[in-house]
Amino acid sequence: MSSNVATTGGSPKRYKLSWLMRILVFIEQAGNKLPHPFWLFLSLAIVVMTLSAILSANGLSAVNPSTGEAVTVTNLFSPGSLREIVAGATNNFVNFPPLGLVLIVLLGVAVAEQSGLIHAMLRGTIAGASPKWITFIVSLAGTASSIASDASYMIMIPLGGLAFRAVGRNPLLGCIVAYAATAGGYSAAPMVNSLDAVLGGLSTSAAQIIDAQYVVSPVANFYFNFVSMFVVATAVTLVTELLLSKRAEQIALDEHDEIDPEIFNVQMELSKTEKRGIVYAVISIVGCAAVLLFLAMPADSFLRDEVGGFGPESGLMAGIAATIGLGFFVVGIVYGYATKSIKKTSEIPEMMGKGLLPFVPVIVLFFAASQFLALFKMSGLGEIFAIRGAQFFGSLDADPIFILLGGWLVVALGALFLTSGSGLWTLMAPVLVPMFMLLSISPETTQALYRIGDSTTNIISPMSPYFVVVLGFIQRYKRDAGIGTLLSFTIPLSFTMFVFWGLLFFIWWATGVPWGPGAATEYQLH
């Protein structure tokens, strides 16, 4: 890797990145040695079974401070355990919390995406933006684009380049800003999406190691995510305008480079039909919200809980995934009929099926993850490790802020090697969530902390598939742009987002403001 040479203005300019390159080479090589997450989870399941046999024989145990009961290790190789493992494999998968939540949300999102609504809304946000505000608008659109799941990268990166070029700025910088905002702010969003369902389901499974009735809803971090969207966009804008824009001015694009939007298969301006469709879609969103409000108003509404509130057990919160999925479904259909991207009702189920196809590999991963988590919970190791870890931190008499800082850094480091957000949380949640619960830190707080550490370091990890994607896009503008060129932009962006978002988290946590509807910052042991 000799890419610590970045080309500027047609002549090479050297940057002192050799130490950084060595670190990144190590990360890439170490990460490449990891098996596919499917095999990783199945391998870890075997490790859990082996540990359960060894530690059970050695009598490992702990006392759960919330119940006062002794917790012992269950030998998963015993005949009874093996019988339960074989008999429960199907239920482990079918009842895996994220599975149903994600599928029902995606069925609605698929219609909105396949009809062209999401793509049109993102383009409409950027098209015609003022040169003065272009960086902030692209950044804000990037953080909001997670509603399109991983497709957001393929939409936002070329849009960012074209938007910057349209206002006379370096399109290479536009691609990188869009990539950083999309990847770094992936967990910051204006509305609940499939990622919230995945993380909430995994957090629920982990929390129930300590509290069998605890549920982390998909809207658990909604307030925090919404504010985070503006904080992340502001961080990206500040570092871009104060530092990176000067660096971009030094980079001369290829002389023949008169990029036409058709090269990227993107037309920036919305057509009259698309504008009309968005107007109808917005009207339908307002209509859906009005209907929901009308149904929720009666004191005995089915959307309320037994005491007339909107707590975790209310119809609204318990069925939030279905509500979100139905909302996307309705506005997607309205947009489709308005723009004629949907001509007959038979096309709608086809759209739903097509929209689920990109998620099939995740469903395969969910099978392995569900078995690993079921075995981990069945063995009792998760609860014991959490209790012992909590006792260790308690013996240090450390302030919770230092415990959270440690968890934050551990997640950020892990995200360099395992860039799948759901995959990393599947590994970390069973230990971090219950351990922090025993230290009076709520699962919603731990999940919010995880979002920051996971998202902000993804943009500098060579293990991320989209790291290569953005490199390919910027090479459309400058063929000899290399990893060094990309890192010279993404490292300052990653660091700034990490700091800004982290400050928001700790200020939020210190004030005790709920992370989302009914999501407190502290957990009270029963």
Short mmCIF file of C-alpha atoms in Angstrom, two decimals:
data_model
loop_
_atom_site.label_atom_id
_atom_site.label_comp_id
_atom_site.label_asym_id
_atom_site.label_seq_id
_atom_site.Cartn_x
_atom_site.Cartn_y
_atom_site.Cartn_z
CA MET A 1 0.00 0.00 0.00
CA SER A 2 1.79 3.08 -1.16
CA SER A 3 -1.36 5.15 -0.97
CA ASN A 4 0.01 7.59 1.57
CA VAL A 5 0.73 9.61 -1.54
CA ALA A 6 -2.24 11.77 -2.51
CA THR A 7 -2.23 13.59 -5.82
CA THR A 8 -3.00 17.27 -5.68
CA GLY A 9 -3.10 19.57 -8.66
CA GLY A 10 -1.51 16.99 -10.90
CA SER A 11 1.63 16.58 -8.76
CA PRO A 12 2.06 14.13 -5.88
CA LYS A 13 2.02 15.51 -2.37
CA ARG A 14 3.14 13.28 0.50
CA TYR A 15 1.36 13.01 3.83
CA LYS A 16 2.71 11.38 6.98
CA LEU A 17 0.23 8.54 7.05
CA SER A 18 2.61 5.59 7.22
CA TRP A 19 1.78 4.79 10.87
CA LEU A 20 -1.91 5.01 10.09
CA MET A 21 -1.51 2.81 7.03
CA ARG A 22 0.18 0.15 9.14
CA ILE A 23 -2.74 0.18 11.56
CA LEU A 24 -5.27 -0.06 8.72
CA VAL A 25 -3.33 -2.87 7.06
CA PHE A 26 -3.41 -4.75 10.37
CA ILE A 27 -7.16 -4.16 10.73
CA GLU A 28 -7.80 -5.30 7.18
CA GLN A 29 -5.67 -8.43 7.52
CA ALA A 30 -7.10 -9.32 10.93
CA GLY A 31 -10.65 -8.71 9.74
CA ASN A 32 -10.15 -10.80 6.62
CA LYS A 33 -9.21 -13.75 8.83
CA LEU A 34 -12.58 -13.64 10.55
CA PRO A 35 -15.09 -16.13 9.12
CA HIS A 36 -18.39 -15.03 7.62
CA PRO A 37 -20.69 -13.84 10.45
CA PHE A 38 -22.91 -16.92 9.87
CA TRP A 39 -20.03 -19.26 10.67
CA LEU A 40 -18.77 -16.91 13.36
CA PHE A 41 -22.03 -17.19 15.31
CA LEU A 42 -22.23 -20.97 14.87
CA SER A 43 -18.59 -21.26 16.00
CA LEU A 44 -19.34 -19.12 19.03
CA ALA A 45 -22.33 -21.34 19.81
CA ILE A 46 -19.94 -24.32 20.00
CA VAL A 47 -17.59 -22.28 22.19
CA VAL A 48 -20.49 -21.46 24.54
CA MET A 49 -21.42 -25.14 24.77
CA THR A 50 -17.82 -26.09 25.54
CA LEU A 51 -17.46 -23.37 28.18
CA SER A 52 -20.75 -24.40 29.76
CA ALA A 53 -19.46 -27.95 30.23
CA ILE A 54 -16.13 -26.82 31.70
CA LEU A 55 -17.51 -24.09 33.99
CA SER A 56 -20.43 -26.22 35.12
CA ALA A 57 -18.01 -28.93 36.21
CA ASN A 58 -16.06 -26.29 38.15
CA GLY A 59 -19.19 -25.02 39.89
CA LEU A 60 -19.14 -21.43 38.60
CA SER A 61 -22.06 -19.44 40.02
CA ALA A 62 -23.16 -15.95 41.03
CA VAL A 63 -26.01 -14.35 42.97
CA ASN A 64 -28.40 -12.17 41.00
CA PRO A 65 -28.76 -8.98 43.10
CA SER A 66 -32.17 -8.23 41.59
CA THR A 67 -33.71 -11.54 42.73
CA GLY A 68 -31.30 -12.80 45.40
CA GLU A 69 -31.20 -16.19 43.68
CA ALA A 70 -28.06 -18.14 42.86
CA VAL A 71 -27.31 -18.55 39.16
CA THR A 72 -25.35 -21.62 38.07
CA VAL A 73 -23.97 -22.71 34.72
CA THR A 74 -26.04 -25.23 32.76
CA ASN A 75 -24.03 -27.92 30.99
CA LEU A 76 -25.27 -27.75 27.40
CA PHE A 77 -23.74 -31.14 26.60
CA SER A 78 -25.96 -32.95 29.08
CA PRO A 79 -28.65 -35.21 27.53
CA GLY A 80 -31.47 -32.97 28.76
CA SER A 81 -29.84 -29.83 27.37
CA LEU A 82 -29.08 -31.43 24.01
CA ARG A 83 -32.71 -32.59 23.77
CA GLU A 84 -33.89 -29.03 24.50
CA ILE A 85 -31.44 -27.53 21.97
CA VAL A 86 -32.64 -29.80 19.16
CA ALA A 87 -36.32 -29.34 20.02
CA GLY A 88 -36.02 -25.58 20.40
CA ALA A 89 -34.03 -24.71 17.26
CA THR A 90 -37.16 -23.80 15.29
CA ASN A 91 -38.69 -21.72 18.05
CA ASN A 92 -35.37 -19.98 18.68
CA PHE A 93 -35.43 -18.72 15.10
CA VAL A 94 -39.15 -18.03 14.74
CA ASN A 95 -39.32 -16.20 18.08
CA PHE A 96 -36.10 -14.25 17.54
CA PRO A 97 -37.30 -10.71 18.46
CA PRO A 98 -35.74 -8.78 15.54
CA LEU A 99 -37.05 -11.17 12.89
CA GLY A 100 -40.77 -10.36 12.97
CA LEU A 101 -40.21 -6.68 13.77
CA VAL A 102 -37.89 -6.15 10.82
CA LEU A 103 -39.98 -8.10 8.34
CA ILE A 104 -43.18 -6.22 9.11
CA VAL A 105 -41.43 -2.84 8.83
CA LEU A 106 -39.67 -3.83 5.61
CA LEU A 107 -42.90 -4.94 3.96
CA GLY A 108 -44.08 -1.33 4.14
CA VAL A 109 -40.69 0.26 3.41
CA ALA A 110 -40.37 -1.95 0.32
CA VAL A 111 -43.45 -0.35 -1.24
CA ALA A 112 -42.20 3.17 -0.48
CA GLU A 113 -38.79 2.33 -1.93
CA GLN A 114 -39.90 0.36 -4.99
CA SER A 115 -42.47 3.02 -5.92
CA GLY A 116 -39.63 5.58 -6.03
CA LEU A 117 -40.81 7.69 -3.07
CA ILE A 118 -37.70 7.43 -0.89
CA HIS A 119 -35.32 8.11 -3.80
CA ALA A 120 -37.39 11.10 -4.93
CA MET A 121 -37.53 12.58 -1.43
CA LEU A 122 -33.75 12.36 -1.02
CA ARG A 123 -33.17 13.95 -4.44
CA GLY A 124 -35.75 16.63 -3.72
CA THR A 125 -33.96 17.52 -0.49
CA ILE A 126 -30.68 18.18 -2.31
CA ALA A 127 -31.78 19.53 -5.70
CA GLY A 128 -31.57 23.29 -6.03
CA ALA A 129 -29.80 23.75 -2.68
CA SER A 130 -27.99 27.03 -2.04
CA PRO A 131 -24.17 26.82 -2.36
CA LYS A 132 -23.98 28.31 1.14
CA TRP A 133 -26.00 25.46 2.63
CA ILE A 134 -25.07 22.58 0.33
CA THR A 135 -22.76 20.83 2.83
CA PHE A 136 -25.31 20.89 5.64
CA ILE A 137 -28.15 19.80 3.34
CA VAL A 138 -26.17 16.89 1.89
CA SER A 139 -25.10 15.91 5.41
CA LEU A 140 -28.64 16.11 6.74
CA ALA A 141 -29.99 14.09 3.82
CA GLY A 142 -27.26 11.51 4.41
CA THR A 143 -28.13 11.03 8.08
CA ALA A 144 -31.82 10.79 7.17
CA SER A 145 -31.23 8.32 4.32
CA SER A 146 -31.03 5.25 6.59
CA ILE A 147 -34.75 4.80 5.94
CA ALA A 148 -33.59 3.30 2.63
CA SER A 149 -31.37 0.81 4.51
CA ASP A 150 -28.10 -0.09 2.71
CA ALA A 151 -29.49 1.25 -0.57
CA SER A 152 -28.92 4.70 0.95
CA TYR A 153 -25.21 4.49 0.11
CA MET A 154 -25.85 3.90 -3.57
CA ILE A 155 -28.31 6.78 -3.61
CA MET A 156 -26.48 9.37 -1.52
CA ILE A 157 -22.85 9.04 -2.63
CA PRO A 158 -23.46 9.96 -6.30
CA LEU A 159 -26.10 12.53 -5.29
CA GLY A 160 -23.57 14.23 -3.02
CA GLY A 161 -21.03 14.51 -5.82
CA LEU A 162 -23.56 15.86 -8.30
CA ALA A 163 -24.96 18.36 -5.78
CA PHE A 164 -21.51 19.80 -5.01
CA ARG A 165 -20.67 19.98 -8.70
CA ALA A 166 -23.93 21.78 -9.46
CA VAL A 167 -22.95 24.65 -7.14
CA GLY A 168 -19.36 24.84 -8.41
CA ARG A 169 -17.65 22.90 -5.63
CA ASN A 170 -15.41 19.84 -5.80
CA PRO A 171 -17.69 16.81 -6.43
CA LEU A 172 -15.09 14.49 -4.91
CA LEU A 173 -15.68 16.25 -1.59
CA GLY A 174 -19.43 15.94 -2.11
CA CYS A 175 -19.17 12.15 -2.48
CA ILE A 176 -17.12 11.87 0.72
CA VAL A 177 -19.43 14.17 2.71
CA ALA A 178 -22.45 12.11 1.62
CA TYR A 179 -20.66 8.86 2.49
CA ALA A 180 -19.56 10.10 5.91
CA ALA A 181 -23.00 11.42 6.81
CA THR A 182 -24.73 8.25 5.60
CA ALA A 183 -22.36 5.78 7.27
CA GLY A 184 -21.33 7.81 10.31
CA GLY A 185 -24.86 8.97 11.02
CA TYR A 186 -26.55 5.69 10.09
CA SER A 187 -28.25 5.48 13.49
CA ALA A 188 -29.39 9.11 13.44
CA ALA A 189 -32.70 9.28 11.63
CA PRO A 190 -35.89 11.36 11.46
CA MET A 191 -38.13 8.31 11.72
CA VAL A 192 -38.09 4.74 12.98
CA ASN A 193 -36.69 2.21 10.51
CA SER A 194 -35.64 -1.42 10.23
CA LEU A 195 -32.39 -0.83 12.16
CA ASP A 196 -34.38 0.33 15.19
CA ALA A 197 -36.39 -2.89 15.03
CA VAL A 198 -33.22 -5.01 14.81
CA LEU A 199 -31.39 -3.29 17.66
CA GLY A 200 -34.50 -3.13 19.84
CA GLY A 201 -35.12 -6.85 19.39
CA LEU A 202 -31.52 -7.75 20.25
CA SER A 203 -31.56 -5.41 23.27
CA THR A 204 -34.81 -7.03 24.44
CA SER A 205 -33.27 -10.51 24.31
CA ALA A 206 -30.25 -9.27 26.26
CA ALA A 207 -32.29 -7.34 28.85
CA GLN A 208 -34.45 -10.37 29.56
CA ILE A 209 -31.39 -12.16 30.91
CA ILE A 210 -31.90 -9.95 33.98
CA ASP A 211 -35.56 -8.95 33.69
CA ALA A 212 -37.78 -11.45 31.86
CA GLN A 213 -40.50 -8.84 31.28
CA TYR A 214 -38.29 -6.09 29.91
CA VAL A 215 -38.98 -4.90 26.35
CA VAL A 216 -36.91 -2.41 24.33
CA SER A 217 -39.24 -1.02 21.68
CA PRO A 218 -38.20 0.12 18.19
CA VAL A 219 -38.84 3.74 19.29
CA ALA A 220 -36.62 3.42 22.39
CA ASN A 221 -34.03 5.91 21.04
CA PHE A 222 -36.33 7.96 18.81
CA TYR A 223 -35.90 11.37 20.56
CA PHE A 224 -32.14 10.92 20.74
CA ASN A 225 -31.89 9.75 17.12
CA PHE A 226 -33.88 12.71 15.85
CA VAL A 227 -31.68 15.27 17.62
CA SER A 228 -28.56 13.30 16.67
CA MET A 229 -29.40 13.77 13.01
CA PHE A 230 -28.84 17.53 13.31
CA VAL A 231 -25.79 17.18 15.56
CA VAL A 232 -24.06 14.76 13.17
CA ALA A 233 -24.92 16.94 10.16
CA THR A 234 -23.53 19.99 12.00
CA ALA A 235 -20.32 18.14 12.89
CA VAL A 236 -19.80 17.05 9.27
CA THR A 237 -20.51 20.58 8.03
CA LEU A 238 -18.09 22.26 10.45
CA VAL A 239 -15.12 20.01 9.75
CA THR A 240 -15.84 20.15 6.00
CA GLU A 241 -16.06 23.94 5.82
CA LEU A 242 -13.24 24.72 8.26
CA LEU A 243 -10.75 22.07 7.16
CA LEU A 244 -11.65 19.72 4.33
CA SER A 245 -12.83 22.32 1.81
CA LYS A 246 -9.33 23.83 1.80
CA ARG A 247 -7.87 20.38 1.23
CA ALA A 248 -10.36 19.75 -1.61
CA GLU A 249 -9.38 22.99 -3.33
CA GLN A 250 -5.87 21.57 -3.77
CA ILE A 251 -7.13 18.50 -5.61
CA ALA A 252 -7.34 18.94 -9.36
CA LEU A 253 -9.87 16.75 -11.11
CA ASP A 254 -9.01 14.91 -14.32
CA GLU A 255 -8.95 17.38 -17.20
CA HIS A 256 -11.36 15.36 -19.32
CA ASP A 257 -13.75 15.09 -16.40
CA GLU A 258 -17.01 16.66 -17.48
CA ILE A 259 -19.20 14.25 -15.60
CA ASP A 260 -22.76 14.01 -16.79
CA PRO A 261 -25.38 12.85 -14.27
CA GLU A 262 -26.25 9.97 -16.59
CA ILE A 263 -22.87 8.38 -15.82
CA PHE A 264 -24.10 7.89 -12.28
CA ASN A 265 -27.63 7.09 -13.49
CA VAL A 266 -29.03 9.96 -11.43
CA GLN A 267 -31.21 12.85 -12.52
CA MET A 268 -31.04 15.53 -9.85
CA GLU A 269 -34.14 17.55 -10.67
CA LEU A 270 -37.54 16.14 -9.80
CA SER A 271 -40.06 15.88 -12.59
CA LYS A 272 -43.53 17.44 -12.29
CA THR A 273 -44.96 13.97 -11.82
CA GLU A 274 -42.56 13.23 -8.95
CA LYS A 275 -43.31 16.56 -7.28
CA ARG A 276 -47.03 15.85 -7.50
CA GLY A 277 -46.44 12.39 -6.05
CA ILE A 278 -44.52 13.79 -3.10
CA VAL A 279 -47.29 16.31 -2.38
CA TYR A 280 -49.85 13.49 -2.30
CA ALA A 281 -47.51 11.39 -0.16
CA VAL A 282 -47.11 14.21 2.38
CA ILE A 283 -50.89 14.68 2.49
CA SER A 284 -51.29 10.95 3.10
CA ILE A 285 -48.70 11.07 5.92
CA VAL A 286 -50.65 13.87 7.60
CA GLY A 287 -53.86 11.90 7.05
CA CYS A 288 -52.39 8.77 8.64
CA ALA A 289 -51.18 10.79 11.64
CA ALA A 290 -54.64 12.36 12.03
CA VAL A 291 -56.34 8.94 11.94
CA LEU A 292 -53.87 7.58 14.51
CA LEU A 293 -54.48 10.58 16.77
CA PHE A 294 -58.27 10.18 16.43
CA LEU A 295 -58.08 6.48 17.35
CA ALA A 296 -55.82 7.17 20.33
CA MET A 297 -57.92 9.97 21.85
CA PRO A 298 -60.62 7.92 23.67
CA ALA A 299 -59.61 6.98 27.23
CA ASP A 300 -60.46 3.34 26.52
CA SER A 301 -58.76 3.25 23.11
CA PHE A 302 -57.19 -0.05 22.04
CA LEU A 303 -54.01 1.95 21.45
CA ARG A 304 -53.69 2.67 25.19
CA ASP A 305 -52.69 0.34 28.02
CA GLU A 306 -54.85 -0.81 30.93
CA VAL A 307 -54.30 2.43 32.87
CA GLY A 308 -55.06 4.62 29.87
CA GLY A 309 -51.46 5.55 29.02
CA PHE A 310 -49.04 4.88 26.17
CA GLY A 311 -46.50 2.76 28.02
CA PRO A 312 -44.56 -0.21 26.63
CA GLU A 313 -47.59 -2.50 26.96
CA SER A 314 -50.02 -0.14 25.20
CA GLY A 315 -51.43 -1.08 21.82
CA LEU A 316 -49.50 1.77 20.20
CA MET A 317 -46.07 0.90 21.61
CA ALA A 318 -46.46 -2.88 21.46
CA GLY A 319 -47.59 -2.63 17.85
CA ILE A 320 -45.31 0.20 16.78
CA ALA A 321 -43.57 -1.94 14.13
CA ALA A 322 -46.90 -2.72 12.45
CA THR A 323 -47.89 0.96 12.64
CA ILE A 324 -44.64 2.07 11.01
CA GLY A 325 -44.86 -0.61 8.33
CA LEU A 326 -48.46 0.33 7.54
CA GLY A 327 -47.50 4.02 7.30
CA PHE A 328 -44.78 3.32 4.73
CA PHE A 329 -47.15 0.97 2.91
CA VAL A 330 -49.89 3.61 2.57
CA VAL A 331 -47.69 6.54 1.49
CA GLY A 332 -45.77 4.29 -0.92
CA ILE A 333 -49.02 3.26 -2.61
CA VAL A 334 -50.28 6.86 -2.75
CA TYR A 335 -47.02 8.02 -4.35
CA GLY A 336 -47.02 5.07 -6.74
CA TYR A 337 -50.51 5.73 -8.05
CA ALA A 338 -49.86 9.49 -8.27
CA THR A 339 -46.72 8.97 -10.38
CA LYS A 340 -48.04 5.85 -12.15
CA SER A 341 -45.09 3.79 -10.92
CA ILE A 342 -47.90 1.57 -9.63
CA LYS A 343 -50.54 0.88 -12.27
CA LYS A 344 -52.41 -2.05 -10.77
CA THR A 345 -52.83 -3.62 -7.36
CA SER A 346 -51.10 -6.86 -8.38
CA GLU A 347 -47.81 -4.92 -8.58
CA ILE A 348 -47.87 -4.07 -4.87
CA PRO A 349 -47.24 -7.63 -3.51
CA GLU A 350 -44.49 -7.97 -6.14
CA MET A 351 -42.87 -4.78 -4.82
CA MET A 352 -43.05 -6.11 -1.27
CA GLY A 353 -41.36 -9.34 -2.32
CA LYS A 354 -38.70 -7.55 -4.33
CA GLY A 355 -38.00 -5.17 -1.47
CA LEU A 356 -37.37 -8.07 0.89
CA LEU A 357 -34.80 -9.75 -1.39
CA PRO A 358 -31.81 -7.64 -0.21
CA PHE A 359 -32.69 -8.64 3.35
CA VAL A 360 -32.50 -12.40 2.72
CA PRO A 361 -28.79 -12.64 3.72
CA VAL A 362 -29.68 -10.96 7.01
CA ILE A 363 -32.42 -13.54 7.64
CA VAL A 364 -29.81 -16.27 7.10
CA LEU A 365 -27.57 -14.49 9.61
CA PHE A 366 -30.51 -14.22 12.04
CA PHE A 367 -30.82 -18.03 12.10
CA ALA A 368 -27.24 -18.46 13.33
CA ALA A 369 -27.50 -15.48 15.69
CA SER A 370 -30.76 -16.74 17.21
CA GLN A 371 -29.21 -20.13 18.03
CA PHE A 372 -26.11 -18.50 19.54
CA LEU A 373 -28.17 -16.18 21.75
CA ALA A 374 -30.52 -18.97 22.83
CA LEU A 375 -27.58 -21.15 23.89
CA PHE A 376 -25.87 -18.24 25.63
CA LYS A 377 -29.03 -17.51 27.62
CA MET A 378 -29.75 -21.19 28.33
CA SER A 379 -26.22 -21.77 29.66
CA GLY A 380 -26.54 -18.99 32.25
CA LEU A 381 -23.14 -17.64 31.19
CA GLY A 382 -24.56 -14.28 30.09
CA GLU A 383 -26.17 -13.62 33.46
CA ILE A 384 -23.10 -14.77 35.40
CA PHE A 385 -20.67 -12.73 33.29
CA ALA A 386 -22.93 -9.71 33.68
CA ILE A 387 -23.14 -10.14 37.47
CA ARG A 388 -19.40 -10.69 37.85
CA GLY A 389 -18.64 -7.75 35.56
CA ALA A 390 -21.02 -5.49 37.47
CA GLN A 391 -19.44 -6.59 40.76
CA PHE A 392 -15.99 -5.81 39.38
CA PHE A 393 -16.96 -2.31 38.27
CA GLY A 394 -18.82 -1.81 41.54
CA SER A 395 -15.71 -2.74 43.52
CA LEU A 396 -13.78 -0.07 41.66
CA ASP A 397 -16.34 2.46 42.88
CA ALA A 398 -16.09 4.05 39.44
CA ASP A 399 -18.48 6.76 38.39
CA PRO A 400 -21.00 5.52 35.77
CA ILE A 401 -19.60 8.04 33.29
CA PHE A 402 -16.29 6.16 33.19
CA ILE A 403 -18.08 2.84 32.73
CA LEU A 404 -20.02 4.30 29.81
CA LEU A 405 -16.82 5.76 28.35
CA GLY A 406 -15.21 2.32 28.48
CA GLY A 407 -18.19 0.71 26.75
CA TRP A 408 -18.20 3.45 24.12
CA LEU A 409 -14.55 2.87 23.23
CA VAL A 410 -14.92 -0.93 23.19
CA VAL A 411 -17.80 -0.66 20.71
CA ALA A 412 -15.89 1.81 18.51
CA LEU A 413 -12.91 -0.57 18.38
CA GLY A 414 -15.11 -3.56 17.63
CA ALA A 415 -16.80 -1.69 14.77
CA LEU A 416 -13.46 -1.41 12.98
CA PHE A 417 -13.38 -5.21 12.63
CA LEU A 418 -17.07 -6.12 12.38
CA THR A 419 -18.89 -3.44 10.40
CA SER A 420 -22.30 -5.12 10.48
CA GLY A 421 -24.26 -3.11 13.04
CA SER A 422 -26.65 -5.94 13.88
CA GLY A 423 -23.83 -8.49 13.90
CA LEU A 424 -21.69 -6.54 16.36
CA TRP A 425 -24.65 -5.82 18.65
CA THR A 426 -25.58 -9.52 18.60
CA LEU A 427 -22.16 -10.24 20.10
CA MET A 428 -22.01 -7.33 22.55
CA ALA A 429 -25.59 -6.93 23.76
CA PRO A 430 -25.79 -10.19 25.81
CA VAL A 431 -22.95 -8.97 28.03
CA LEU A 432 -23.12 -5.16 27.94
CA VAL A 433 -26.89 -4.75 28.40
CA PRO A 434 -27.37 -6.99 31.49
CA MET A 435 -24.08 -5.86 33.04
CA PHE A 436 -25.04 -2.21 32.72
CA MET A 437 -28.56 -2.98 34.02
CA LEU A 438 -26.98 -4.30 37.22
CA LEU A 439 -25.18 -0.96 37.46
CA SER A 440 -28.55 0.84 37.13
CA ILE A 441 -27.96 1.83 33.49
CA SER A 442 -31.02 1.17 31.31
CA PRO A 443 -30.86 -1.01 28.17
CA GLU A 444 -32.02 2.01 26.15
CA THR A 445 -28.98 3.96 27.40
CA THR A 446 -26.61 1.14 26.46
CA GLN A 447 -28.22 0.86 23.03
CA ALA A 448 -27.88 4.62 22.42
CA LEU A 449 -24.21 4.40 23.41
CA TYR A 450 -23.70 1.50 21.03
CA ARG A 451 -25.14 3.47 18.11
CA ILE A 452 -22.47 6.16 18.46
CA GLY A 453 -19.48 3.86 18.79
CA ASP A 454 -20.62 1.61 15.96
CA SER A 455 -21.55 4.24 13.38
CA THR A 456 -18.74 6.77 13.60
CA THR A 457 -15.79 4.42 13.08
CA ASN A 458 -17.35 2.56 10.15
CA ILE A 459 -16.27 5.24 7.70
CA ILE A 460 -12.56 4.60 8.31
CA SER A 461 -12.72 0.82 8.42
CA PRO A 462 -11.40 -0.98 5.32
CA MET A 463 -13.63 -3.88 6.39
CA SER A 464 -16.73 -1.90 5.40
CA PRO A 465 -17.92 -2.84 1.88
CA TYR A 466 -18.95 0.77 1.29
CA PHE A 467 -15.40 1.98 1.95
CA VAL A 468 -14.54 0.49 -1.44
CA VAL A 469 -17.77 1.77 -2.99
CA VAL A 470 -17.03 5.42 -2.16
CA LEU A 471 -13.47 4.98 -3.39
CA GLY A 472 -14.86 3.81 -6.72
CA PHE A 473 -17.14 6.84 -6.95
CA ILE A 474 -14.41 9.40 -6.21
CA GLN A 475 -12.18 7.72 -8.80
CA ARG A 476 -14.83 8.68 -11.36
CA TYR A 477 -13.70 12.25 -10.75
CA LYS A 478 -10.01 11.53 -10.12
CA ARG A 479 -8.67 8.24 -11.35
CA ASP A 480 -5.53 8.15 -9.20
CA ALA A 481 -7.35 8.87 -5.93
CA GLY A 482 -6.38 6.12 -3.49
CA ILE A 483 -7.03 4.95 0.04
CA GLY A 484 -4.72 7.67 1.36
CA THR A 485 -6.79 10.32 -0.41
CA LEU A 486 -9.99 8.94 1.09
CA LEU A 487 -8.58 8.57 4.60
CA SER A 488 -7.22 12.12 4.61
CA PHE A 489 -10.88 13.21 4.47
CA THR A 490 -12.68 10.52 6.45
CA ILE A 491 -10.43 10.45 9.52
CA PRO A 492 -11.18 14.09 10.50
CA LEU A 493 -14.87 13.46 9.77
CA SER A 494 -14.94 10.30 11.89
CA PHE A 495 -13.16 11.93 14.82
CA THR A 496 -15.37 15.02 14.79
CA MET A 497 -18.60 13.01 14.63
CA PHE A 498 -17.31 10.74 17.40
CA VAL A 499 -16.68 13.73 19.69
CA PHE A 500 -19.82 15.74 18.87
CA TRP A 501 -22.16 12.78 19.08
CA GLY A 502 -20.45 11.55 22.24
CA LEU A 503 -20.89 14.95 23.91
CA LEU A 504 -24.58 14.91 22.99
CA PHE A 505 -24.94 11.45 24.53
CA PHE A 506 -23.33 12.34 27.85
CA ILE A 507 -25.19 15.64 28.15
CA TRP A 508 -28.46 13.83 27.38
CA TRP A 509 -27.69 11.08 29.88
CA ALA A 510 -26.71 13.59 32.59
CA THR A 511 -29.98 15.50 32.23
CA GLY A 512 -32.08 12.33 32.44
CA VAL A 513 -34.21 13.18 29.40
CA PRO A 514 -35.90 9.99 28.05
CA TRP A 515 -34.20 8.52 24.97
CA GLY A 516 -37.58 7.84 23.42
CA PRO A 517 -41.20 7.29 24.46
CA GLY A 518 -41.06 5.66 27.90
CA ALA A 519 -37.31 4.99 27.64
CA ALA A 520 -35.59 6.15 30.83
CA THR A 521 -31.85 6.61 31.24
CA GLU A 522 -31.69 4.56 34.46
CA TYR A 523 -32.81 1.04 35.36
CA GLN A 524 -34.21 0.29 38.79
CA LEU A 525 -33.36 -3.15 40.14
CA HIS A 526 -36.45 -4.95 41.42
#
